[in-house]
XYZ file of C-alpha atoms in Angstrom:
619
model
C 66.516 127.026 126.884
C 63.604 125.277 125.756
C 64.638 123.004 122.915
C 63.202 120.627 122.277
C 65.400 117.210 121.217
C 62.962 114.491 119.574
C 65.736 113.278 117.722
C 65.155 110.503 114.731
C 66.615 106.968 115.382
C 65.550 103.672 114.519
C 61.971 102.287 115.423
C 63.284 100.178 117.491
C 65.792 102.078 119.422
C 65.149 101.849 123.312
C 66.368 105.818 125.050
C 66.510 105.141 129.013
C 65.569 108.267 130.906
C 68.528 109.569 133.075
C 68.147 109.182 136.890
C 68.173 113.065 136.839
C 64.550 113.436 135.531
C 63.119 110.886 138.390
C 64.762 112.862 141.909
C 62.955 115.999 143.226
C 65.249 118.884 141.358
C 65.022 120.982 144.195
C 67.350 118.787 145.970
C 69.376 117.763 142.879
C 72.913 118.548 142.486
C 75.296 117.884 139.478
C 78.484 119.351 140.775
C 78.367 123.020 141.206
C 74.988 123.403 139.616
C 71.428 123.020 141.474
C 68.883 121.895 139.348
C 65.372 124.429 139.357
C 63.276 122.714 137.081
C 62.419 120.404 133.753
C 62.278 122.858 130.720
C 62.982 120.369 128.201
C 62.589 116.720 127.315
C 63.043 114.766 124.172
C 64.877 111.778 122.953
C 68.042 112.954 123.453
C 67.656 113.410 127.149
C 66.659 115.930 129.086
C 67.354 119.816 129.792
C 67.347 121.484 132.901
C 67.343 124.842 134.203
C 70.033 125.338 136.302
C 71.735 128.097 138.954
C 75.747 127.802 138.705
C 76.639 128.868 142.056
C 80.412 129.525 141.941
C 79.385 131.609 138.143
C 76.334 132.812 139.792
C 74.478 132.820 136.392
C 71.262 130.617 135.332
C 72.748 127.862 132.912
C 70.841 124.898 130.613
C 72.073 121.839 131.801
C 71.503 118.901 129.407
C 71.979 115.814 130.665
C 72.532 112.777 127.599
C 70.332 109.700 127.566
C 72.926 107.337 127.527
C 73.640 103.998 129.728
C 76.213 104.699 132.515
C 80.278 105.418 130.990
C 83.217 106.022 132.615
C 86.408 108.228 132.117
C 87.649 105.257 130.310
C 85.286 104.001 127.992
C 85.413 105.529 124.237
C 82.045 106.869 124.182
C 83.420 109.105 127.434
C 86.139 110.245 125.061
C 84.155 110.733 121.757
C 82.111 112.990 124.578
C 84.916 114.954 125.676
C 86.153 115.605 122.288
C 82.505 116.730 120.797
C 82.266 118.855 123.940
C 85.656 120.388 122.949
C 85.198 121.397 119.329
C 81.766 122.709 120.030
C 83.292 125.247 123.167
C 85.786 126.552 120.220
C 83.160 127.531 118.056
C 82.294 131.002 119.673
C 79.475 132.807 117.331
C 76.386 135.383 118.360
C 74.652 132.740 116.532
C 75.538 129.457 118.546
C 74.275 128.268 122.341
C 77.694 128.369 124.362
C 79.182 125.673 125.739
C 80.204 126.234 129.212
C 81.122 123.066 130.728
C 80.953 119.203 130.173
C 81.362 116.122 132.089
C 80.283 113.131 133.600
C 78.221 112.584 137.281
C 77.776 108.990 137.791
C 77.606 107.197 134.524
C 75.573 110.202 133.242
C 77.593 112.838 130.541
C 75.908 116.266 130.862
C 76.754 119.796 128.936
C 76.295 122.970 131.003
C 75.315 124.968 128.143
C 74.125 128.856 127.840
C 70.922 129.475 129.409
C 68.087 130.963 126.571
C 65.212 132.736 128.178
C 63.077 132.377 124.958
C 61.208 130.136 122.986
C 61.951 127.835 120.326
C 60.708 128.664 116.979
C 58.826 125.395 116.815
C 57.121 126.698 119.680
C 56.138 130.470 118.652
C 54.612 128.945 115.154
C 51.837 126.954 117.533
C 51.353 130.037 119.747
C 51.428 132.309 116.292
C 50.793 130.611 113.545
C 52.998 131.280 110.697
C 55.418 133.923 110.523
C 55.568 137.060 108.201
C 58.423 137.319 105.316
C 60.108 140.081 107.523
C 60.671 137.740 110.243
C 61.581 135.175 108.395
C 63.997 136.518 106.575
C 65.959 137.726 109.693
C 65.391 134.234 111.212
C 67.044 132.630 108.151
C 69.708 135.127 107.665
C 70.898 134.620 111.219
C 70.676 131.081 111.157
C 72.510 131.055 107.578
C 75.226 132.991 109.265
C 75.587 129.746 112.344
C 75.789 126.965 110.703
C 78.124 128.798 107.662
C 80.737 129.337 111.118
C 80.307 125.358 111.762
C 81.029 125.031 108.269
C 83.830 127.585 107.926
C 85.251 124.544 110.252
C 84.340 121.314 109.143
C 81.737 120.867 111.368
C 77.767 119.598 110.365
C 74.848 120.343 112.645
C 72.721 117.557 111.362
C 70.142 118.454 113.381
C 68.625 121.949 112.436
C 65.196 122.558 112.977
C 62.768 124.878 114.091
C 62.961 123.265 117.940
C 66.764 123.858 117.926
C 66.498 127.735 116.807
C 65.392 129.885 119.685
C 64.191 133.495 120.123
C 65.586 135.321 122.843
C 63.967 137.724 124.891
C 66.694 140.043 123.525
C 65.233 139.508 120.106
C 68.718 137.199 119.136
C 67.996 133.964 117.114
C 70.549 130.832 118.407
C 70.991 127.905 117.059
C 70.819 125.356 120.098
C 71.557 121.336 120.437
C 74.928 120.090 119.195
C 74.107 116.870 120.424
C 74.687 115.424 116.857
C 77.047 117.690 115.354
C 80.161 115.811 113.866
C 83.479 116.718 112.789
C 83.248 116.092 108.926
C 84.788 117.558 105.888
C 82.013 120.122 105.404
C 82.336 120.368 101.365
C 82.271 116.738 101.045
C 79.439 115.530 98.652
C 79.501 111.809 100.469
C 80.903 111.714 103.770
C 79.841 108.432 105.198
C 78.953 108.534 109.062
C 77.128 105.423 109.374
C 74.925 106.421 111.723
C 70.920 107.169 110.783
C 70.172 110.253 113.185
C 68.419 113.933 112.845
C 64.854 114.175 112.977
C 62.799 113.246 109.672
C 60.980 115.962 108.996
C 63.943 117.928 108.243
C 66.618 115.675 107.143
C 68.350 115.174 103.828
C 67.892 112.051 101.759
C 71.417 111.269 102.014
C 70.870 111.610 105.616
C 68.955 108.245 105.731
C 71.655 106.586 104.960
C 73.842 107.613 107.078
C 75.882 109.970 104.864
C 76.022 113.827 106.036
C 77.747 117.005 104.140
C 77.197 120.610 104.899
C 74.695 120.013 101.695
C 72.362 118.123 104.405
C 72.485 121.206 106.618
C 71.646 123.276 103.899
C 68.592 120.945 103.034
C 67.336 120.922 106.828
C 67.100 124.809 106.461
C 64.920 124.899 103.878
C 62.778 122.752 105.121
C 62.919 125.100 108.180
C 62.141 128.256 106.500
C 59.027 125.751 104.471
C 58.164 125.588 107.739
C 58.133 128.940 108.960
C 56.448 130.570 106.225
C 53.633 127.720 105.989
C 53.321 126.835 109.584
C 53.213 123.424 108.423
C 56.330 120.506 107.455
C 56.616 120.092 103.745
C 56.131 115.700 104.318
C 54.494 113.695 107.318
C 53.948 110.186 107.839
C 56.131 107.752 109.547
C 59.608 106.975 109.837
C 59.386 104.904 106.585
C 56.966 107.257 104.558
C 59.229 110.362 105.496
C 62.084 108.627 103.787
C 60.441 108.257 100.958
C 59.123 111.482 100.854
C 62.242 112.822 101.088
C 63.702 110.772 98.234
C 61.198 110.642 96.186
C 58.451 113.266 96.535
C 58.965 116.476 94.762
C 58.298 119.436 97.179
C 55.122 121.074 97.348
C 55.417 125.072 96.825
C 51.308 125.153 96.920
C 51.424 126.411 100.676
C 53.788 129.041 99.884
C 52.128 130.303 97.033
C 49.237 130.173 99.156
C 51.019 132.840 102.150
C 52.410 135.148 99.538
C 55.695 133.808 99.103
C 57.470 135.616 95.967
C 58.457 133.396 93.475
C 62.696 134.084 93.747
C 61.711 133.214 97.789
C 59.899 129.782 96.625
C 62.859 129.140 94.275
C 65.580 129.566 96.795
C 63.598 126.858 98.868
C 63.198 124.733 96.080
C 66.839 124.745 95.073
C 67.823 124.884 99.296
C 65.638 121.490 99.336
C 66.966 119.643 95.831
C 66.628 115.653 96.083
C 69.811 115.599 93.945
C 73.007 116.672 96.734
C 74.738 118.418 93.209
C 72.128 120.804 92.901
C 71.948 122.524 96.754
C 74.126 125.456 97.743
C 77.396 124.298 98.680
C 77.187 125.507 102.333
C 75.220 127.869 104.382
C 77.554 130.863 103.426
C 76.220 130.416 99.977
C 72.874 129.179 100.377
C 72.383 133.080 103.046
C 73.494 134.539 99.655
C 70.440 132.759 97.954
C 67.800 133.824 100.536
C 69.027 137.869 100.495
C 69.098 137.930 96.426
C 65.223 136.324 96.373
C 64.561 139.161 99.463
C 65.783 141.922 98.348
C 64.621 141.060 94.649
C 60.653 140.918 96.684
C 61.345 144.574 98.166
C 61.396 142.305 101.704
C 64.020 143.977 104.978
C 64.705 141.687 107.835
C 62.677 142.840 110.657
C 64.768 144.921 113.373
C 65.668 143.444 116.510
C 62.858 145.184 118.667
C 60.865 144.149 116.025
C 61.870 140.800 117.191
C 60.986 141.312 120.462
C 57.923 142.332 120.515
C 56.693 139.406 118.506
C 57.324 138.034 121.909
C 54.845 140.169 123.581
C 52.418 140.251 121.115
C 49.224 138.609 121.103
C 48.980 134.891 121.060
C 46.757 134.135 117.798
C 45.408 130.248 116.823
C 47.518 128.669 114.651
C 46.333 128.774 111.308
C 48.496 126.031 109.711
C 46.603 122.639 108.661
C 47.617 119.335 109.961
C 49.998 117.579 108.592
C 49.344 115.895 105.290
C 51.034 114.488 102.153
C 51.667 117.242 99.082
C 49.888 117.663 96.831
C 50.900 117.558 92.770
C 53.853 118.818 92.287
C 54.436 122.084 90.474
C 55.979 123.028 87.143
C 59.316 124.479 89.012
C 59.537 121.548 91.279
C 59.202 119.000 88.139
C 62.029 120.996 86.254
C 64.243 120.196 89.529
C 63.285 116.752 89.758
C 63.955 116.108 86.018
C 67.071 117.788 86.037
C 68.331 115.966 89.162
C 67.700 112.757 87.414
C 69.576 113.892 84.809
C 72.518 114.159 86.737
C 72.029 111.119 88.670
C 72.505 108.971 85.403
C 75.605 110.961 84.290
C 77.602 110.482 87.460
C 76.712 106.839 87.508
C 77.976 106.008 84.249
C 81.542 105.783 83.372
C 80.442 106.442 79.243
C 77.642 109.442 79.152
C 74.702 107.741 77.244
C 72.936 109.897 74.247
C 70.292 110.823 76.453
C 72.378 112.899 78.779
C 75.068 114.056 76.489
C 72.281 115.658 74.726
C 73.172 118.147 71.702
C 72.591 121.810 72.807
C 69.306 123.575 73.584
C 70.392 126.154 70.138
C 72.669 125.290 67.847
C 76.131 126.753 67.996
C 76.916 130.251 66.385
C 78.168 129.645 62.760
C 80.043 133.037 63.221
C 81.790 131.700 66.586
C 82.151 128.303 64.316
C 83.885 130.254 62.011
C 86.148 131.821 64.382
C 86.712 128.567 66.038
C 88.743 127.298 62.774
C 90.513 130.238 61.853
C 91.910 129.877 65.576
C 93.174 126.541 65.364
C 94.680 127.000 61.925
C 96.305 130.415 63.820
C 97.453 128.155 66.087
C 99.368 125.247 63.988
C 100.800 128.155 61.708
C 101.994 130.205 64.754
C 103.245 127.531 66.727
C 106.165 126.300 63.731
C 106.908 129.346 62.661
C 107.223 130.347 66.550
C 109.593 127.791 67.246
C 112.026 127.904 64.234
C 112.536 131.099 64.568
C 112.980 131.077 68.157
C 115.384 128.399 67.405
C 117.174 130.452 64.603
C 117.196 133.747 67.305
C 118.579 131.252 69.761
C 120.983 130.025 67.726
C 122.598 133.256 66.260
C 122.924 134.588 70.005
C 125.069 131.523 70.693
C 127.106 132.429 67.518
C 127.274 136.152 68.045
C 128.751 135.674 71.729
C 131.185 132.977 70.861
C 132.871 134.730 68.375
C 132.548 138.174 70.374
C 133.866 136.465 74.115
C 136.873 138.024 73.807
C 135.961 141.738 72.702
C 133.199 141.075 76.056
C 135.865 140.272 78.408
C 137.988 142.890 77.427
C 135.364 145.697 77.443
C 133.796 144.468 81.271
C 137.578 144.553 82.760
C 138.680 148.257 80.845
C 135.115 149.930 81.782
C 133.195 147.840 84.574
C 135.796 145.837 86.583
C 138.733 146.943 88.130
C 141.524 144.226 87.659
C 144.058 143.522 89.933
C 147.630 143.743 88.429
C 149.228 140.289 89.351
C 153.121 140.200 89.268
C 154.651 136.777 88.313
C 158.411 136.162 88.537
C 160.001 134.484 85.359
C 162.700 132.250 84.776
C 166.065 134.769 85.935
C 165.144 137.950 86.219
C 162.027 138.787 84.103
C 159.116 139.707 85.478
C 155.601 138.810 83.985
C 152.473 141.255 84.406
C 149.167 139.757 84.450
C 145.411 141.580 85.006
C 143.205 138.828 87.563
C 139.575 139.782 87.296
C 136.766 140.059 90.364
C 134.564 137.047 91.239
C 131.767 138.532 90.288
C 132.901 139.979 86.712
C 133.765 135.980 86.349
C 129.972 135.384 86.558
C 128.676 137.432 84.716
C 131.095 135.988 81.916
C 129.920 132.524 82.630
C 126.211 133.316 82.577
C 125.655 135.772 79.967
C 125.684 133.439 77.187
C 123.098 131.400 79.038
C 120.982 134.614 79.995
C 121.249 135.793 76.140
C 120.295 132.435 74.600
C 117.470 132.352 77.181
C 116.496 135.671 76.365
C 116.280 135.025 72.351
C 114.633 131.565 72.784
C 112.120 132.730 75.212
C 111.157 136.279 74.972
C 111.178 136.403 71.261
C 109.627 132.713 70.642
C 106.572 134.320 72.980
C 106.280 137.548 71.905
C 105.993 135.987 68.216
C 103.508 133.270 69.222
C 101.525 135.599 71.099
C 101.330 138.211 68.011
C 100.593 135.509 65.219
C 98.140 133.705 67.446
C 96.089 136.272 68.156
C 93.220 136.362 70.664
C 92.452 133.138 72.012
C 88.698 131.755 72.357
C 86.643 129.545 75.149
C 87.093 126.016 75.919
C 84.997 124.508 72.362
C 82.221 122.986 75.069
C 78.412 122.717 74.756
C 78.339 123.270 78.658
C 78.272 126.501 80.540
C 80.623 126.369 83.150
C 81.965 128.568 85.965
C 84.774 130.239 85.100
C 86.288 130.290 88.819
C 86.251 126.508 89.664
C 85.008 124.909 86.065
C 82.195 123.465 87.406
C 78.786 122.843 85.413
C 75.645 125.187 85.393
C 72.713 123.404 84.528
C 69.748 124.241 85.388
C 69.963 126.594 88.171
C 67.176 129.458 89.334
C 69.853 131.940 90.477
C 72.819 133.150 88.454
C 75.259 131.954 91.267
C 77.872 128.949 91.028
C 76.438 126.372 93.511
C 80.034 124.836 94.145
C 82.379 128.133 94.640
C 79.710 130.559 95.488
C 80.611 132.804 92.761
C 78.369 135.247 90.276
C 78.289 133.590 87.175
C 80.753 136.378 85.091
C 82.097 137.813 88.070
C 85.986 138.256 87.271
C 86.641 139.474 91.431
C 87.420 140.313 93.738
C 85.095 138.117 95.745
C 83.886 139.346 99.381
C 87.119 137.316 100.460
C 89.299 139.381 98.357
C 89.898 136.871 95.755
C 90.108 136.954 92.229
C 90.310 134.305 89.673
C 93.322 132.304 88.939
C 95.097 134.339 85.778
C 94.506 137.527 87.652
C 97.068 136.297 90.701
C 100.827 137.347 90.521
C 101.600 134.228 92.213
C 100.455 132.588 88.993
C 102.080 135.237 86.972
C 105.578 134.548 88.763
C 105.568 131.000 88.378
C 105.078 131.244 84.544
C 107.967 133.832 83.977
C 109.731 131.218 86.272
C 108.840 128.001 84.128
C 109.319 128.952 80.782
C 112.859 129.702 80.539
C 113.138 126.705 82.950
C 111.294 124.352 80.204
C 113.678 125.674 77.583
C 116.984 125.135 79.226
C 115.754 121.485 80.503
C 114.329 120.550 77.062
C 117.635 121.975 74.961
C 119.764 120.725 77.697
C 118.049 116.749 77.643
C 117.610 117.134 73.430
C 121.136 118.021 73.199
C 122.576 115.197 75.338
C 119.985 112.671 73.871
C 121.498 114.129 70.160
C 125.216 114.009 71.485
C 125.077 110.381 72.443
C 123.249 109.108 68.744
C 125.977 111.251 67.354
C 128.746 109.127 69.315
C 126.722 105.773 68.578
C 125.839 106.293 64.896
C 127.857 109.057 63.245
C 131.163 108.716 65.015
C 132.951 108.166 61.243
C 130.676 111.152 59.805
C 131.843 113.594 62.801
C 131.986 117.055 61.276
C 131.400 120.738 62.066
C 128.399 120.779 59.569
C 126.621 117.901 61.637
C 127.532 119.411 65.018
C 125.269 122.285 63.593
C 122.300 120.598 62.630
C 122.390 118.967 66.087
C 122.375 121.890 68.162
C 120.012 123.717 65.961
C 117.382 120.491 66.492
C 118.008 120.995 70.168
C 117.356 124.593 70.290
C 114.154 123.889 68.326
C 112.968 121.092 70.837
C 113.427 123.561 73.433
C 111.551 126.734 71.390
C 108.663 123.659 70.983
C 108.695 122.954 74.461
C 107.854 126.906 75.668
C 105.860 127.397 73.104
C 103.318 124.176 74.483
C 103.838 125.423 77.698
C 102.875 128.657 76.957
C 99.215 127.721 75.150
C 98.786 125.287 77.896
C 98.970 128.055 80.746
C 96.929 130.220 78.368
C 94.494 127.692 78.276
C 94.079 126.881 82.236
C 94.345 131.172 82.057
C 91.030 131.108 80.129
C 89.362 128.226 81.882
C 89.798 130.039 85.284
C 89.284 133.796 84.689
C 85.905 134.290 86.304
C 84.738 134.459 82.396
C 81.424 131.967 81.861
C 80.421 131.560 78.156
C 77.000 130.674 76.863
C 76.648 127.079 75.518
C 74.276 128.342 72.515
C 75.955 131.513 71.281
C 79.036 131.173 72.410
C 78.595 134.763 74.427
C 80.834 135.895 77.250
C 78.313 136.073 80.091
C 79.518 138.873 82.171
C 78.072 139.165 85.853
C 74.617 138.115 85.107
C 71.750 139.100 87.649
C 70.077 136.368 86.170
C 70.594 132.799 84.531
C 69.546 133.778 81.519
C 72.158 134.640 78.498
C 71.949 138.178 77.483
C 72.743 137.860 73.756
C 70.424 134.772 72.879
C 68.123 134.385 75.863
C 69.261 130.844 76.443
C 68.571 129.967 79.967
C 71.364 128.391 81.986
């Protein structure tokens, strides 16, 4: 197994050793499992290796440093349940959970048993490891916490001693001694309790508030780590906390051991002070790490490749002690700065002048120019839209009430087949009558209402749409992401930070997605609404008209008045698809995987990097 759980808690916090550690293990027995030996001690207890007799496999057994519970108390439960979610989450990546319980006070895991060492390990017995291995360290660690994510679940404890190397050349993630159910995507999810171990924890972390953000933090730090051979901040408790908050990082080191530049800025941006400005989860924070690799020419070393770093020779590590950073860099200042930035515009309810700051480039005059000949498009389309979809509406009411008749008459000769009804008459007589189908009665009732939707909807659109012409981009001075809207400031990788999404991409995404106007579902529901606005809107305006008529005009009744009225309520309702229609062409161009540059005004169109391809304006 060989993890090793120095876990971060405060200075003060007493850990009593379990009785397990102080018997002879050769005689020790938790339940079906005899202890071997001590391969792992830390403040979270210790680890055992273990023979499961009725299995007949080697297992870890972990036994918790806690004081002595019982079935009932709600630590035993909180226990149980943590033991539960983690045995659910099966994943080449993740130790397995065999077993938990509870042997006299003391709650143990029976976990899988890893015959390797921990990373935290090799780096003293290596040194610092090459970019190959790295990157198929991080990559497979990416791909085990983004399954914990995938299900609400944080690590919170990720670090080079909880990432082993197993003689099969397989990288686990170990220890879920701190894992938590949590909404993963949450920016603030308060736990209220200060654990993880410093040199790898978030700043939110210190405050007891953990996201899948604070995962994504902890492996940055990790792959710092790996590529240096050294942690990024040392000190105490205290002085890592405010390293973490406060100190930009130091990307000296890796400059130092060849680290590209895209590598370095993945880190940087993995390791952001700000929460706002990390990768959104591990799933998108892996993507980060293989763009900067395979940009640097760098493949993930095989598997036997793995493995024989294993065998190889043991060399003196060549990191230096641990020390504070040095100055920090031009990239990290940019970060720093920007997260600042954002700091002050989330705390304020009104943005001050010195974050709503104009543009980096003045706006296009052309696009300027284009921006007011749309809006006066728009005010000239949208009235002459709407009377004459009132007009249309109107003379289809007209044309089938004075043509009912001649309809009725043509459906029964050449559609329906009427029933001849005999009906006996006063003495003798006889009277012959035709009685029409069900069906044909329906389609009597609802073809006025299908032709009047038909003229005030179809037409009203299809004239809108043609006078309007093509619409343009939100009028912003921010480039946004046209799958979920949200900002892009200052990022070092053309990829959304909250969705995961290329900046331009219009789908489908490696989930088979695409963005919001390109779904039928969304298509449907439109067709659906509109006609559905315009009979509730003429149906409310015409009541609403028909009741002033009876309070106001009741002496000035005539046929003349009874026209104006339903014409006004045929034009409320032409009004009402008409808004509904620029307002779902609106969310339609806000959410179509379309990004537009704040300074020109450019579509940006699956960028391979942040950088606008008509002005050069960097995102």
């Amino acid at each position: 197994m060989g993890q090793d759980d120095i876990t971060a808690r405060q200075p003060d916090a007493q850990v009593a050793s379990p009785p397990v550690a102080s018997q002879d293990a050769s005689a020790k027995r938790i339940g079906p499992i005899c202890l071997i030996r001590l391969i792992g001690k830390g403040g979270m207890g210790e680890v055992w290796l273990g023979k499961h007799e009725l299995l007949g496999i080697e297992v870890a057994l972990k036994v918790l440093s806690t004081g002595g519970i019982d079935s009932a108390d709600p630590a035993f439960i909180d226990f149980i349940q943590g033991a539960k979610v983690a045995a659910s989450l099966i994943h080449p990546g993740l130790n397995k959970v065999h077993h938990a319980d509870i042997c006299d006070g003391i709650p143990h895991l029976v976990l899988e048993y890893l015959d390797g060492p921990n990373l935290g390990e090799l780096i003293v017995r290596h040194g610092r490891l090459d970019l190959p291995v790295v990157r198929a360290v991080v990559e497979a660690v990416c791909a085990a916490v983004a399954h914990l994510h995938q299900h609400d679940r944080v690590h919170r404890d990720i670090k080079p001693s909880n990432i082993v190397l197993t003689s099969d050349g397989r990288i686990v993630v170990t220890d879920f001694g701190l894992a938590c159910a949590t909404p993963a995507l949450s920016l603030r999810q308060k736990i209220g309790v200060v654990a993880g171990t410093p040199a790898y924890m978030a700043p939110e972390t210190f405050d007891g508030v953990a996201s899948a953000r604070s995962d994504v933090y902890a492996i940055g730090m990790t792959a710092y780590f790996l590529l240096t051979g050294q942690n990024a901040f040392g000190g105490a408790f205290d002085e890592l906390r405010n390293h973490h908050k406060s100190t930009p990082l130091d990307v000296e080191p890796l400059r130092g051991a060849g680290v590209p530049d895209g590598v370095t800025d993945a880190i940087v941006r993995a390791t952001s002070k700000d929460v706002l400005f990390r990768p959104k989860t591990a799933r998108h924070v892996l993507e980060v790490f293989r763009r900067a690799f395979d940009e640097a020419g760098i493949q993930a070393a095989p598997r036997d490749a793995m493995v024989a770093l294993l065998a190889g020779p043991i060399s003196p590590r060549v990191d230096a002690p641990l020390r504070d950073p040095a100055a920090p860099s031009q990239t990290a200042e940019t970060v720093s700065h920007l997260a600042a930035l954002k700091r002050e515009f989330r705390d304020s309810i009104q943005p001050s002048k010195s974050v709503a700051a104009a543009p980096a480039r003045p706006v296009n005059p052309v696009f300027a120019t284009q921006r007011k000949a749309e809006k006066r498009r728009i005010r000239i389309a949208y009235w002459i839209a709407t009377v004459a979809g009132a007009c249309a509406s109107g003379g289809m009411v007209l044309l089938i009430d004075r043509n009912g008749a001649r309809l009725e008459q043509w459906l029964s000769t050449h559609v329906a087949h009427a029933k001849v009804v005999m009906t006996p008459g006063p003495g003798n007589s006889v009277t012959f009558s035709r009685q029409l189908p069900i069906w044909e009665h329906l389609v009597l009732a609802l073809m006025p209402l299908g032709s009047l939707v038909l003229a005030g909807v179809v037409f009203t659109i299809l004239l809108y749409k043609t006078l309007r012409g093509k619409p343009l981009p939100a009028d912003s001075e921010n480039t946004r992401c046209g799958w979920c809207q949200h900002e892009l400031r200052g990022i070092t990788e053309p990829i959304c930070s909250e969705c995961g999404h290329r900046i331009g991409d219009r789908g489908p995404d490696e989930e088979g997605l695409v963005p919001l106007n390109r779904r039928p579902s969304r298509r449907f529901m439109i067709i659906v609404l509109l006609p559905v606005a315009f009979l509730l809107t003429t149906a409310l305006a015409r009541f609403a008209m028909k009741a002033v008529e009876l309070l106001l005009f009741r002496r000035l009744s005539s046929l003349l008045l009874e026209n104006i009225l339903g014409f006004a309520s045929l034009f409320f309702g032409a009004a009402a698809v008409v808004l509904l229609y620029e307002a779902s062409l609106r969310l339609t161009m806000t959410h179509s995987g379309r990004a537009w540059c704040r300074g020109c005004k450019a579509e940006l169109r699956d960028l391979a990097k942040p950088v606008c391809p008509a002005c050069g304006l960097e995102i």
